[in-house]
């Protein structure tokens, strides 16, 4: 088992570099790697309601450097595998540079896997930085057909903005890491329990920015609107969730962070949905809704993987569904929106009900209210007119859309979680669904205020300092309360 | 003393990233910040001693901790590669925005985005 894990962790990078020598194998190897991840995840209990023994790998004389794979992480790995599988199918010969993109996809896939299985701070840092470089290249390179112009300034700019933001945030994270090391003599996440508030605040800032949680997710909307739809499917499918998952793991080790995580989750959910409701275009609606959904992912750390899986399959379906024009558009949009809103019967409902069931009452009710907003967003995406220009996503045949619908949509329908079907959860889901659908139907007829945030690079980076100060105040404040 | 200098370097770098109007200056400011963070690691590693961590049985010295120093090498390499990538991106942007003023780039992008919305 240990050998298999080691091979599986290293393989995507090995394949990515090997395909420089044999370019023809790029796409097949991306597909094979994704399939391997799916198999690996299933074996480690990634399927909903499955369990498996956690696997832990420690380096010799390790200073806390550890890999840990449990059922929670395996669910996220399943999402990585399924999203990569379908996205690799979209990168076919009709587009210039699709081989380069498939290679970057392999690297992004491998580093996202590494982030969520690392149980120490320094491996998370390295993997997150590799992830941001891969995402930058995916974003700026973009897919283009033969007749389309070269990569636009807009993609280049959002890519640069992303790299700026993530590099600055990760520098803060690095400072937190050394503070933890100095205190505990190891980089293990368990050392966070003894960390100073300053170290905790710095580490939290880095992970919030990478996970696009709360106001640190200000970079996300413009990036999602400007990027190629297929690339955005990767971003929304698993790259932001890698940061959120690392956050959930840290909170399991640190009681101070665990105490404040619900507030961050609620803040992110409300912040995202408020701006989603004020948005006009389907892309913008979905992008802001992603910020709000990150709040749900970190709401209950023990269910973060399952929620990540449900959301990681629904969002790519919606992003790609909103851009295609053939007859697969409606099944894609309906399945994605239903899963996002939590219609009973699907994986989205199960994940949401399980996550919300263990929360404190105020948090649970707030997130249920946000679910009404999410349903409203889903209805508005369905009602939105179909796109004028399709960004060249598919041809007439659309066999890739069929496969996407089959794999992602099938994954969403498949999960049967008996534990989620309590009367209480069902009642809440039906109530929020009916209210949300009504609201969505009448939303266009209500005059709305126009809120626009400054999403410039200064705002995106400046917000980081505000979040840092906020975290410092929160974490230091708790310690004062805890003192006798 | 050196601790305070390092913190000031990091803060100055961060301020530069936020305040400077020119893209190249922003990238240089980010480099200043990352230099500060590297020095932060080195100074914490030398907390118990400043001698090179090479063990010799006849030397009874206060050695520096080699682990943070080893770890920061990774961060230096990552910082370098990120900056190289960003400079390539800036070179491409400079074709249409030769001044590289952030404000003018963002205005052009925003006009483009509004046309799409």
Coordinates of C-alpha atoms in Angstrom, one line a residue:
Chain A
X1 CA 0.0 0.0 0.0
X2 CA 2.8 2.4 0.8
X3 CA 4.6 1.7 -2.5
X4 CA 1.3 2.3 -4.4
X5 CA 0.8 5.6 -2.6
X6 CA 4.3 6.8 -3.3
X7 CA 4.0 5.9 -7.0
X8 CA 0.6 7.6 -7.2
X9 CA 1.9 10.8 -5.6
X10 CA 5.0 11.1 -7.8
X11 CA 3.4 9.8 -11.1
X12 CA 1.6 13.0 -12.3
X13 CA 4.9 15.0 -12.2
X14 CA 6.9 12.2 -13.7
X15 CA 4.3 11.9 -16.5
X16 CA 4.2 15.6 -17.1
X17 CA 7.9 15.9 -17.6
X18 CA 8.1 12.6 -19.6
X19 CA 5.5 13.9 -22.0
X20 CA 7.9 16.7 -23.1
X21 CA 9.8 13.9 -24.7
X22 CA 6.8 12.0 -26.1
X23 CA 4.2 14.7 -26.8
X24 CA 1.7 12.3 -28.4
X25 CA 1.2 10.6 -25.0
X26 CA 0.2 13.8 -23.1
X27 CA -3.6 13.5 -23.3
X28 CA -3.7 9.7 -22.8
X29 CA -1.5 10.0 -19.8
X30 CA -3.6 12.7 -18.2
X31 CA -6.7 10.5 -18.7
X32 CA -4.9 7.4 -17.3
X33 CA -3.6 9.4 -14.3
X34 CA -7.1 10.7 -13.6
X35 CA -8.4 7.1 -13.8
X36 CA -5.7 5.9 -11.4
X37 CA -6.7 8.6 -8.9
X38 CA -10.3 7.6 -9.1
X39 CA -9.3 4.0 -8.4
X40 CA -7.0 5.0 -5.6
X41 CA -9.7 7.2 -4.0
X42 CA -12.3 4.5 -4.2
X43 CA -9.9 2.0 -2.6
X44 CA -9.3 4.4 0.3
X45 CA -13.0 5.0 1.1
X46 CA -13.7 7.9 -1.2
X47 CA -17.2 6.8 -2.1
X48 CA -20.0 8.4 -0.1
X49 CA -20.8 6.4 3.0
X50 CA -17.7 4.2 2.6
X51 CA -15.0 3.9 5.3
X52 CA -11.4 2.8 5.2
X53 CA -8.4 2.8 7.6
X54 CA -6.3 5.9 7.3
X55 CA -2.8 5.5 5.8
X56 CA 0.0 7.5 7.3
X57 CA 3.5 7.9 5.7
X58 CA 6.3 9.4 7.7
X59 CA 9.7 10.4 6.5
X60 CA 12.7 9.1 8.4
X61 CA 13.9 11.8 10.9
X62 CA 10.9 13.7 9.6
X63 CA 10.5 16.9 11.6
X64 CA 6.8 16.3 11.3
X65 CA 6.7 15.9 7.5
X66 CA 3.9 13.4 7.0
X67 CA 1.3 12.3 4.4
X68 CA -2.0 11.1 5.6
X69 CA -4.9 9.7 3.6
X70 CA -8.2 9.1 5.2
X71 CA -11.8 8.7 4.0
X72 CA -12.5 12.5 4.2
X73 CA -9.5 13.2 1.9
X74 CA -10.3 10.3 -0.4
X75 CA -13.7 11.9 -1.3
X76 CA -11.9 15.0 -2.4
X77 CA -9.4 12.8 -4.4
X78 CA -12.4 11.2 -6.1
X79 CA -13.5 14.7 -7.2
X80 CA -9.9 15.5 -8.5
X81 CA -9.9 12.3 -10.5
X82 CA -13.4 12.8 -12.0
X83 CA -12.9 16.4 -12.9
X84 CA -9.5 15.8 -14.4
X85 CA -10.8 12.9 -16.4
X86 CA -13.5 14.9 -18.2
X87 CA -11.4 18.1 -18.6
X88 CA -8.6 16.0 -20.3
X89 CA -11.2 14.8 -22.8
X90 CA -12.1 18.4 -23.6
X91 CA -8.5 19.2 -24.5
X92 CA -8.5 17.6 -27.9
X93 CA -6.6 18.2 -31.2
X94 CA -8.8 20.9 -32.5
X95 CA -7.2 23.4 -30.2
X96 CA -3.8 24.9 -30.4
X97 CA -1.6 24.0 -27.5
X98 CA -3.9 21.5 -26.0
X99 CA -1.0 19.2 -25.3
X100 CA 0.7 21.9 -23.2
X101 CA -2.6 22.4 -21.3
X102 CA -2.9 18.7 -20.7
X103 CA 0.6 18.7 -19.3
X104 CA -0.2 21.6 -17.0
X105 CA -3.4 19.8 -16.0
X106 CA -1.3 16.8 -14.9
X107 CA 0.8 19.1 -12.7
X108 CA -2.2 20.9 -11.2
X109 CA -3.8 17.5 -10.6
X110 CA -0.7 16.1 -8.9
X111 CA -0.1 19.2 -6.7
X112 CA -3.7 19.4 -5.7
X113 CA -3.5 15.8 -4.6
X114 CA -0.3 16.6 -2.7
X115 CA -1.9 19.5 -0.9
X116 CA -4.8 17.6 0.5
X117 CA -2.9 14.5 1.6
X118 CA -0.1 16.5 3.3
X119 CA -0.4 16.6 7.1
X120 CA 2.4 19.1 7.7
X121 CA 2.8 22.8 7.0
X122 CA 5.8 22.8 4.7
X123 CA 4.6 20.2 2.3
X124 CA 1.3 22.1 2.0
X125 CA 3.3 25.2 1.2
X126 CA 5.3 23.6 -1.5
X127 CA 2.3 21.9 -3.1
X128 CA 0.2 25.1 -2.9
X129 CA 2.9 27.1 -4.7
X130 CA 3.3 24.5 -7.4
X131 CA -0.5 24.5 -7.7
X132 CA -0.5 28.3 -8.2
X133 CA 2.2 28.2 -10.9
X134 CA 0.2 25.5 -12.7
X135 CA -3.0 27.4 -12.4
X136 CA -1.3 30.6 -13.7
X137 CA -0.2 28.8 -16.8
X138 CA -3.6 27.2 -17.4
X139 CA -5.3 30.6 -17.0
X140 CA -3.0 32.6 -19.2
X141 CA -2.5 30.0 -21.9
X142 CA -6.1 29.2 -22.4
X143 CA -7.6 27.0 -25.1
X144 CA -8.0 28.5 -28.5
X145 CA -9.1 27.2 -31.8
X146 CA -7.0 27.7 -35.0
X147 CA -8.8 30.8 -36.1
X148 CA -9.0 32.6 -32.7
X149 CA -6.5 35.3 -31.8
X150 CA -3.7 34.7 -29.4
X151 CA -4.2 34.9 -25.7
X152 CA -5.9 38.1 -24.6
X153 CA -4.6 40.7 -22.2
X154 CA -7.5 40.0 -19.9
X155 CA -6.5 36.4 -19.3
X156 CA -2.9 37.5 -18.8
X157 CA -3.9 40.1 -16.3
X158 CA -6.1 37.8 -14.2
X159 CA -3.4 35.2 -14.2
X160 CA -0.8 37.8 -13.0
X161 CA -3.2 39.0 -10.4
X162 CA -3.8 35.5 -9.1
X163 CA 0.0 34.8 -8.9
X164 CA 0.6 38.1 -7.1
X165 CA -2.1 37.5 -4.6
X166 CA -1.2 33.9 -4.0
X167 CA 2.6 34.5 -3.7
X168 CA 2.1 37.3 -1.2
X169 CA -0.4 35.2 0.8
X170 CA 2.0 32.3 0.8
X171 CA 4.9 34.5 2.0
X172 CA 2.8 35.3 5.1
X173 CA 2.0 31.6 5.5
X174 CA 5.7 30.8 5.4
X175 CA 6.4 33.2 8.3
X176 CA 3.7 31.4 10.3
X177 CA 5.3 28.1 9.5
X178 CA 8.7 29.0 10.9
X179 CA 7.0 30.4 14.1
X180 CA 5.3 27.0 14.6
X181 CA 8.6 25.2 14.0
X182 CA 10.5 27.3 16.5
X183 CA 7.9 26.6 19.1
X184 CA 7.4 22.8 18.6
X185 CA 10.5 21.7 16.7
X186 CA 8.4 20.1 14.0
X187 CA 6.3 21.1 10.9
X188 CA 3.4 18.8 11.8
X189 CA -0.1 20.3 11.7
X190 CA -0.6 18.9 15.2
X191 CA 1.9 21.5 16.3
X192 CA -0.7 24.2 15.6
X193 CA -2.3 23.3 19.0
X194 CA 0.7 25.0 20.7
X195 CA 1.1 27.8 18.1
X196 CA 1.1 31.5 19.0
X197 CA -1.9 33.6 17.8
X198 CA 0.5 35.4 15.4
X199 CA 1.6 32.1 13.8
X200 CA -2.0 30.9 13.5
X201 CA -3.2 34.1 12.0
X202 CA -0.4 34.1 9.3
X203 CA -1.1 30.5 8.4
X204 CA -4.8 31.0 8.3
X205 CA -4.4 34.0 6.0
X206 CA -2.4 31.9 3.4
X207 CA -5.0 29.2 3.4
X208 CA -8.0 31.6 3.2
X209 CA -6.5 33.3 0.2
X210 CA -5.8 30.0 -1.6
X211 CA -9.2 28.6 -0.7
X212 CA -11.0 31.8 -1.8
X213 CA -12.8 31.9 1.6
X214 CA -14.4 35.1 2.9
X215 CA -13.1 38.4 1.6
X216 CA -9.8 36.8 0.8
X217 CA -11.7 35.3 -2.1
X218 CA -12.0 38.7 -3.8
X219 CA -9.7 37.5 -6.6
X220 CA -12.1 34.7 -7.6
X221 CA -15.0 36.4 -9.6
X222 CA -13.0 38.2 -12.2
X223 CA -10.7 35.2 -12.6
X224 CA -13.7 32.9 -13.3
X225 CA -15.4 35.3 -15.7
X226 CA -12.2 35.9 -17.7
X227 CA -10.9 32.3 -17.9
X228 CA -11.7 29.7 -20.5
X229 CA -14.7 27.7 -19.4
X230 CA -12.9 24.4 -19.4
X231 CA -10.1 25.9 -17.3
X232 CA -12.6 27.4 -14.9
X233 CA -14.1 24.0 -14.5
X234 CA -10.7 22.8 -13.2
X235 CA -10.4 25.8 -10.9
X236 CA -13.9 25.4 -9.4
X237 CA -13.6 21.7 -9.4
X238 CA -10.7 21.2 -7.2
X239 CA -8.0 23.9 -7.0
X240 CA -9.7 26.3 -4.6
X241 CA -11.0 23.3 -2.5
X242 CA -7.4 22.2 -1.9
X243 CA -6.8 25.4 0.2
X244 CA -10.1 24.9 2.0
X245 CA -9.3 21.2 2.7
X246 CA -5.9 22.2 4.2
X247 CA -7.8 24.7 6.3
X248 CA -10.2 22.1 7.5
X249 CA -7.3 19.8 8.4
X250 CA -5.5 22.6 10.3
X251 CA -8.7 23.3 12.3
X252 CA -8.8 19.7 13.4
X253 CA -5.4 20.2 15.1
X254 CA -5.9 23.7 16.5
X255 CA -8.8 24.3 19.0
X256 CA -8.4 28.1 18.6
X257 CA -8.9 27.9 14.9
X258 CA -11.7 25.4 15.3
X259 CA -13.5 27.9 17.5
X260 CA -13.4 30.6 14.9
X261 CA -13.9 28.4 11.8
X262 CA -17.7 28.6 12.0
X263 CA -17.6 32.4 11.8
X264 CA -15.3 32.3 8.8
X265 CA -17.6 29.8 7.1
X266 CA -20.7 31.9 7.8
X267 CA -18.9 35.1 6.7
X268 CA -17.8 33.5 3.5
X269 CA -21.3 32.0 2.8
X270 CA -23.1 35.3 3.4
X271 CA -20.5 37.5 1.6
X272 CA -20.5 35.3 -1.5
X273 CA -24.3 34.9 -1.8
X274 CA -24.9 38.7 -1.3
X275 CA -22.9 39.5 -4.3
X276 CA -24.1 36.5 -6.3
X277 CA -27.7 37.8 -5.9
X278 CA -26.6 41.2 -7.2
X279 CA -24.9 39.8 -10.3
X280 CA -26.3 39.8 -13.8
X281 CA -24.6 37.3 -16.0
X282 CA -24.6 33.5 -15.4
X283 CA -20.8 33.4 -15.1
X284 CA -20.7 36.1 -12.5
X285 CA -23.6 34.5 -10.6
X286 CA -21.7 31.2 -10.5
X287 CA -18.4 32.8 -9.6
X288 CA -19.8 34.6 -6.6
X289 CA -21.7 31.5 -5.6
X290 CA -18.4 29.6 -5.5
X291 CA -17.2 32.0 -2.8
X292 CA -20.3 31.3 -0.8
X293 CA -20.0 27.5 -1.3
X294 CA -16.5 27.6 0.1
X295 CA -18.1 28.6 3.4
X296 CA -20.1 25.4 3.2
X297 CA -17.1 23.3 2.5
X298 CA -15.3 24.4 5.7
X299 CA -18.6 24.5 7.8
X300 CA -18.0 21.0 9.2
X301 CA -14.4 19.8 8.8
X302 CA -15.3 16.1 9.1
X303 CA -17.6 16.4 6.1
X304 CA -15.4 18.8 4.1
X305 CA -14.3 16.1 1.7
X306 CA -17.8 14.9 0.9
X307 CA -19.1 18.5 0.4
X308 CA -16.1 19.2 -1.7
X309 CA -16.9 16.2 -3.9
X310 CA -20.6 17.3 -4.3
X311 CA -19.6 20.9 -5.1
X312 CA -16.6 19.9 -7.2
X313 CA -18.8 17.9 -9.6
X314 CA -21.7 20.4 -9.7
X315 CA -19.8 23.6 -10.4
X316 CA -17.9 22.3 -13.5
X317 CA -21.2 20.9 -14.8
X318 CA -22.7 24.4 -14.4
X319 CA -19.8 26.3 -15.8
X320 CA -19.5 24.1 -18.9
X321 CA -23.3 23.7 -19.2
X322 CA -23.8 27.5 -19.3
X323 CA -21.4 27.8 -22.2
X324 CA -22.6 24.9 -24.5
X325 CA -25.4 25.3 -27.0
X326 CA -26.4 21.7 -27.9
X327 CA -29.2 19.6 -26.4
X328 CA -27.0 18.5 -23.5
X329 CA -27.1 22.1 -22.1
X330 CA -30.4 21.6 -20.1
X331 CA -29.6 18.3 -18.4
X332 CA -26.2 19.7 -17.4
X333 CA -27.6 22.9 -16.0
X334 CA -30.6 21.2 -14.2
X335 CA -28.5 18.5 -12.6
X336 CA -25.8 21.0 -11.5
X337 CA -28.3 23.5 -10.1
X338 CA -30.3 20.8 -8.4
X339 CA -27.2 19.5 -6.7
X340 CA -26.1 23.0 -5.7
X341 CA -29.5 23.8 -4.2
X342 CA -29.7 20.4 -2.5
X343 CA -32.7 18.6 -4.1
X344 CA -33.2 15.4 -2.1
X345 CA -32.0 12.3 -3.9
X346 CA -28.6 13.6 -5.1
X347 CA -25.2 13.8 -3.6
X348 CA -25.5 17.6 -3.1
X349 CA -28.4 17.1 -0.7
X350 CA -26.7 14.4 1.3
X351 CA -23.5 16.4 1.7
X352 CA -25.4 19.5 2.7
X353 CA -27.6 17.7 5.2
X354 CA -24.7 15.8 6.8
X355 CA -22.6 19.0 7.0
X356 CA -25.3 21.1 8.5
X357 CA -26.6 18.4 11.0
X358 CA -23.7 18.8 13.5
X359 CA -23.5 22.6 13.6
X360 CA -24.5 25.0 16.3
X361 CA -28.1 26.3 15.8
X362 CA -27.3 29.8 14.7
X363 CA -24.8 28.5 12.1
X364 CA -27.2 25.9 10.8
X365 CA -30.0 28.4 10.3
X366 CA -27.8 30.9 8.7
X367 CA -26.5 28.4 6.2
X368 CA -30.1 27.2 5.5
X369 CA -31.0 30.8 4.7
X370 CA -28.0 31.0 2.4
X371 CA -29.2 27.8 0.7
X372 CA -32.4 29.7 -0.2
X373 CA -30.1 32.2 -2.0
X374 CA -28.2 29.4 -3.7
X375 CA -31.4 28.0 -5.0
X376 CA -32.3 31.4 -6.3
X377 CA -28.9 31.6 -8.0
X378 CA -29.5 28.2 -9.6
X379 CA -32.9 29.2 -10.9
X380 CA -31.5 32.4 -12.4
X381 CA -28.8 30.5 -14.1
X382 CA -31.4 28.3 -15.7
X383 CA -33.5 31.2 -16.7
X384 CA -30.6 33.1 -18.3
X385 CA -30.5 33.3 -22.1
X386 CA -28.1 30.9 -23.8
X387 CA -24.8 32.4 -24.7
X388 CA -24.2 34.4 -27.9
X389 CA -20.7 33.2 -28.4
X390 CA -19.7 29.8 -27.1
X391 CA -16.0 30.4 -26.6
X392 CA -15.6 27.5 -29.0
X393 CA -16.3 24.9 -26.3
X394 CA -17.6 22.1 -28.4
X395 CA -18.5 21.3 -32.0
X396 CA -21.9 20.0 -33.2
X397 CA -21.2 16.5 -32.1
X398 CA -20.7 17.3 -28.4
X399 CA -19.6 13.8 -27.4
X400 CA -17.5 15.4 -24.7
X401 CA -20.5 17.1 -23.3
X402 CA -22.3 13.7 -23.2
X403 CA -19.4 12.2 -21.3
X404 CA -19.2 15.1 -18.9
X405 CA -22.9 14.8 -18.2
X406 CA -22.5 11.0 -17.7
X407 CA -19.5 11.2 -15.4
X408 CA -20.2 14.3 -13.4
X409 CA -24.0 14.2 -13.4
X410 CA -23.9 10.4 -12.8
X411 CA -21.6 11.0 -9.8
X412 CA -24.0 13.6 -8.4
X413 CA -27.0 11.2 -8.7
X414 CA -25.2 8.2 -7.5
X415 CA -24.6 8.9 -3.8
X416 CA -27.1 7.3 -1.5
X417 CA -26.5 8.4 2.1
X418 CA -29.2 7.0 4.4
X419 CA -27.9 9.0 7.3
X420 CA -28.8 12.3 5.6
X421 CA -32.5 11.6 5.2
X422 CA -33.8 12.6 8.6
X423 CA -37.2 14.3 8.8
X424 CA -35.7 17.6 10.0
X425 CA -33.2 17.8 7.2
X426 CA -35.7 16.9 4.5
X427 CA -38.2 19.5 5.8
X428 CA -35.5 22.2 5.8
X429 CA -34.3 21.2 2.3
X430 CA -37.9 21.3 0.8
X431 CA -38.7 24.6 2.6
X432 CA -35.5 26.3 1.3
X433 CA -36.0 24.9 -2.2
X434 CA -39.6 26.1 -2.6
X435 CA -38.7 29.5 -1.2
X436 CA -35.6 29.7 -3.3
X437 CA -37.4 28.8 -6.5
X438 CA -40.1 31.4 -5.8
X439 CA -37.5 34.0 -5.1
X440 CA -35.6 33.1 -8.3
X441 CA -38.7 33.3 -10.4
X442 CA -39.5 36.8 -9.2
X443 CA -36.0 38.1 -8.8
X444 CA -35.8 39.8 -12.2
X445 CA -39.0 41.7 -11.5
X446 CA -37.7 43.4 -8.3
X447 CA -35.6 46.5 -8.7
X448 CA -32.2 45.9 -7.3
X449 CA -29.3 48.0 -6.0
X450 CA -26.2 47.8 -8.1
X451 CA -23.2 46.7 -5.9
X452 CA -19.9 46.6 -7.5
X453 CA -16.7 45.9 -5.6
X454 CA -13.3 47.1 -6.5
X455 CA -11.7 44.0 -7.8
X456 CA -8.4 45.6 -8.8
X457 CA -5.1 44.1 -7.8
X458 CA -4.5 46.6 -5.0
X459 CA -7.9 45.7 -3.5
X460 CA -7.2 42.0 -3.8
X461 CA -3.9 42.2 -2.1
X462 CA -4.9 45.0 0.3
X463 CA -7.7 42.9 1.6
X464 CA -5.2 40.3 2.7
X465 CA -3.7 42.7 5.2
X466 CA -7.2 43.4 6.6
X467 CA -7.9 39.7 6.9
X468 CA -4.5 39.3 8.7
X469 CA -5.3 42.0 11.2
X470 CA -8.8 40.5 11.8
X471 CA -7.3 37.0 12.4
X472 CA -4.7 38.4 14.8
X473 CA -7.4 40.2 16.8
X474 CA -9.7 37.2 16.8
X475 CA -7.0 34.6 17.8
X476 CA -5.2 36.8 20.3
X477 CA -8.6 37.7 21.8
X478 CA -9.5 34.1 22.4
X479 CA -6.2 33.5 24.2
X480 CA -6.9 36.3 26.6
X481 CA -10.4 34.9 27.4
X482 CA -8.9 31.5 28.0
X483 CA -6.3 32.8 30.4
X484 CA -7.4 32.7 34.1
Chain B
X1 CA 17.4 44.5 16.4
X2 CA 17.9 42.4 13.3
X3 CA 14.5 40.9 14.0
X4 CA 12.9 44.4 13.8
X5 CA 14.8 45.2 10.6
X6 CA 13.5 42.0 9.0
X7 CA 9.9 42.8 10.0
X8 CA 10.3 46.3 8.6
X9 CA 11.7 44.8 5.3
X10 CA 8.7 42.5 5.0
X11 CA 6.2 45.3 5.7
X12 CA 7.9 47.7 3.3
X13 CA 7.8 45.0 0.6
X14 CA 4.1 44.4 1.2
X15 CA 3.4 48.1 1.2
X16 CA 5.3 48.4 -2.1
X17 CA 3.1 45.6 -3.6
X18 CA 0.0 47.5 -2.7
X19 CA 1.0 51.1 -3.2
X20 CA 3.4 51.1 -6.3
X21 CA 1.5 52.0 -9.5
X22 CA 3.9 50.3 -11.9
X23 CA 3.8 46.6 -12.5
X24 CA 7.6 46.1 -12.5
X25 CA 7.9 48.0 -9.2
X26 CA 5.3 45.8 -7.7
X27 CA 7.3 42.7 -8.7
X28 CA 10.4 44.2 -7.2
X29 CA 8.6 45.0 -4.0
X30 CA 7.4 41.4 -3.9
X31 CA 11.0 40.3 -4.2
X32 CA 11.9 42.6 -1.3
X33 CA 9.2 41.0 0.8
X34 CA 10.3 37.5 0.0
X35 CA 13.9 38.4 0.8
X36 CA 12.6 39.6 4.2
X37 CA 10.8 36.3 4.7
X38 CA 14.0 34.3 3.9
X39 CA 15.9 36.4 6.3
X40 CA 13.2 35.7 8.9
X41 CA 13.8 32.0 8.5
X42 CA 17.6 32.5 8.8
X43 CA 17.4 34.6 11.9
X44 CA 15.0 32.1 13.7
X45 CA 17.3 29.3 12.8
X46 CA 20.2 31.1 14.4
X47 CA 18.4 31.7 17.6
X48 CA 20.4 29.1 19.7
X49 CA 23.7 29.7 18.0
X50 CA 25.3 31.1 14.8
X51 CA 27.9 28.5 13.9
X52 CA 27.6 26.5 10.7
X53 CA 25.8 23.3 11.6
X54 CA 28.6 20.8 10.7
X55 CA 29.3 18.5 13.6
X56 CA 32.9 18.0 14.7
X57 CA 33.5 16.1 17.9
X58 CA 36.2 18.4 19.1
X59 CA 34.2 21.5 18.7
X60 CA 31.8 22.4 21.5
X61 CA 29.9 25.2 19.8
X62 CA 26.4 26.6 19.7
X63 CA 25.2 25.4 16.2
X64 CA 22.5 27.1 14.2
X65 CA 19.4 24.9 13.4
X66 CA 19.9 23.5 9.9
X67 CA 16.2 22.6 9.3
X68 CA 14.7 26.0 8.6
X69 CA 17.7 26.9 6.5
X70 CA 17.2 23.7 4.5
X71 CA 13.5 24.4 4.1
X72 CA 13.9 28.0 3.0
X73 CA 16.0 26.8 0.0
X74 CA 12.7 25.4 -1.5
X75 CA 11.0 28.8 -0.9
X76 CA 13.9 30.6 -2.6
X77 CA 13.6 28.4 -5.7
X78 CA 9.9 28.8 -5.8
X79 CA 10.1 32.6 -5.3
X80 CA 12.6 32.8 -8.2
X81 CA 10.5 30.7 -10.6
X82 CA 7.3 32.7 -9.7
X83 CA 9.1 35.9 -10.4
X84 CA 10.5 34.7 -13.7
X85 CA 7.0 33.6 -14.8
X86 CA 5.5 37.0 -13.7
X87 CA 8.2 38.9 -15.7
X88 CA 7.4 36.9 -18.8
X89 CA 3.7 37.7 -18.3
X90 CA 4.6 41.4 -17.9
X91 CA 6.7 41.3 -21.1
X92 CA 3.7 40.1 -23.0
X93 CA 1.4 42.7 -21.4
X94 CA 3.9 45.4 -22.3
X95 CA 3.1 44.9 -26.0
X96 CA -0.3 46.5 -25.6
X97 CA 0.3 48.5 -22.4
X98 CA 3.9 49.9 -22.7
X99 CA 3.7 52.0 -19.6
X100 CA 2.7 49.1 -17.4
X101 CA 0.7 51.3 -15.2
X102 CA -1.7 49.1 -13.3
X103 CA -4.5 51.7 -13.5
X104 CA -4.5 51.9 -17.3
X105 CA -4.3 48.1 -17.7
X106 CA -7.3 47.7 -15.3
X107 CA -9.3 50.3 -17.1
X108 CA -8.8 48.6 -20.4
X109 CA -9.7 45.2 -18.8
X110 CA -12.8 46.6 -17.1
X111 CA -14.1 48.1 -20.4
X112 CA -13.6 44.7 -22.0
X113 CA -15.4 43.0 -19.1
X114 CA -18.3 45.4 -19.2
X115 CA -18.8 44.7 -22.8
X116 CA -19.2 41.0 -21.9
X117 CA -21.5 41.5 -19.0

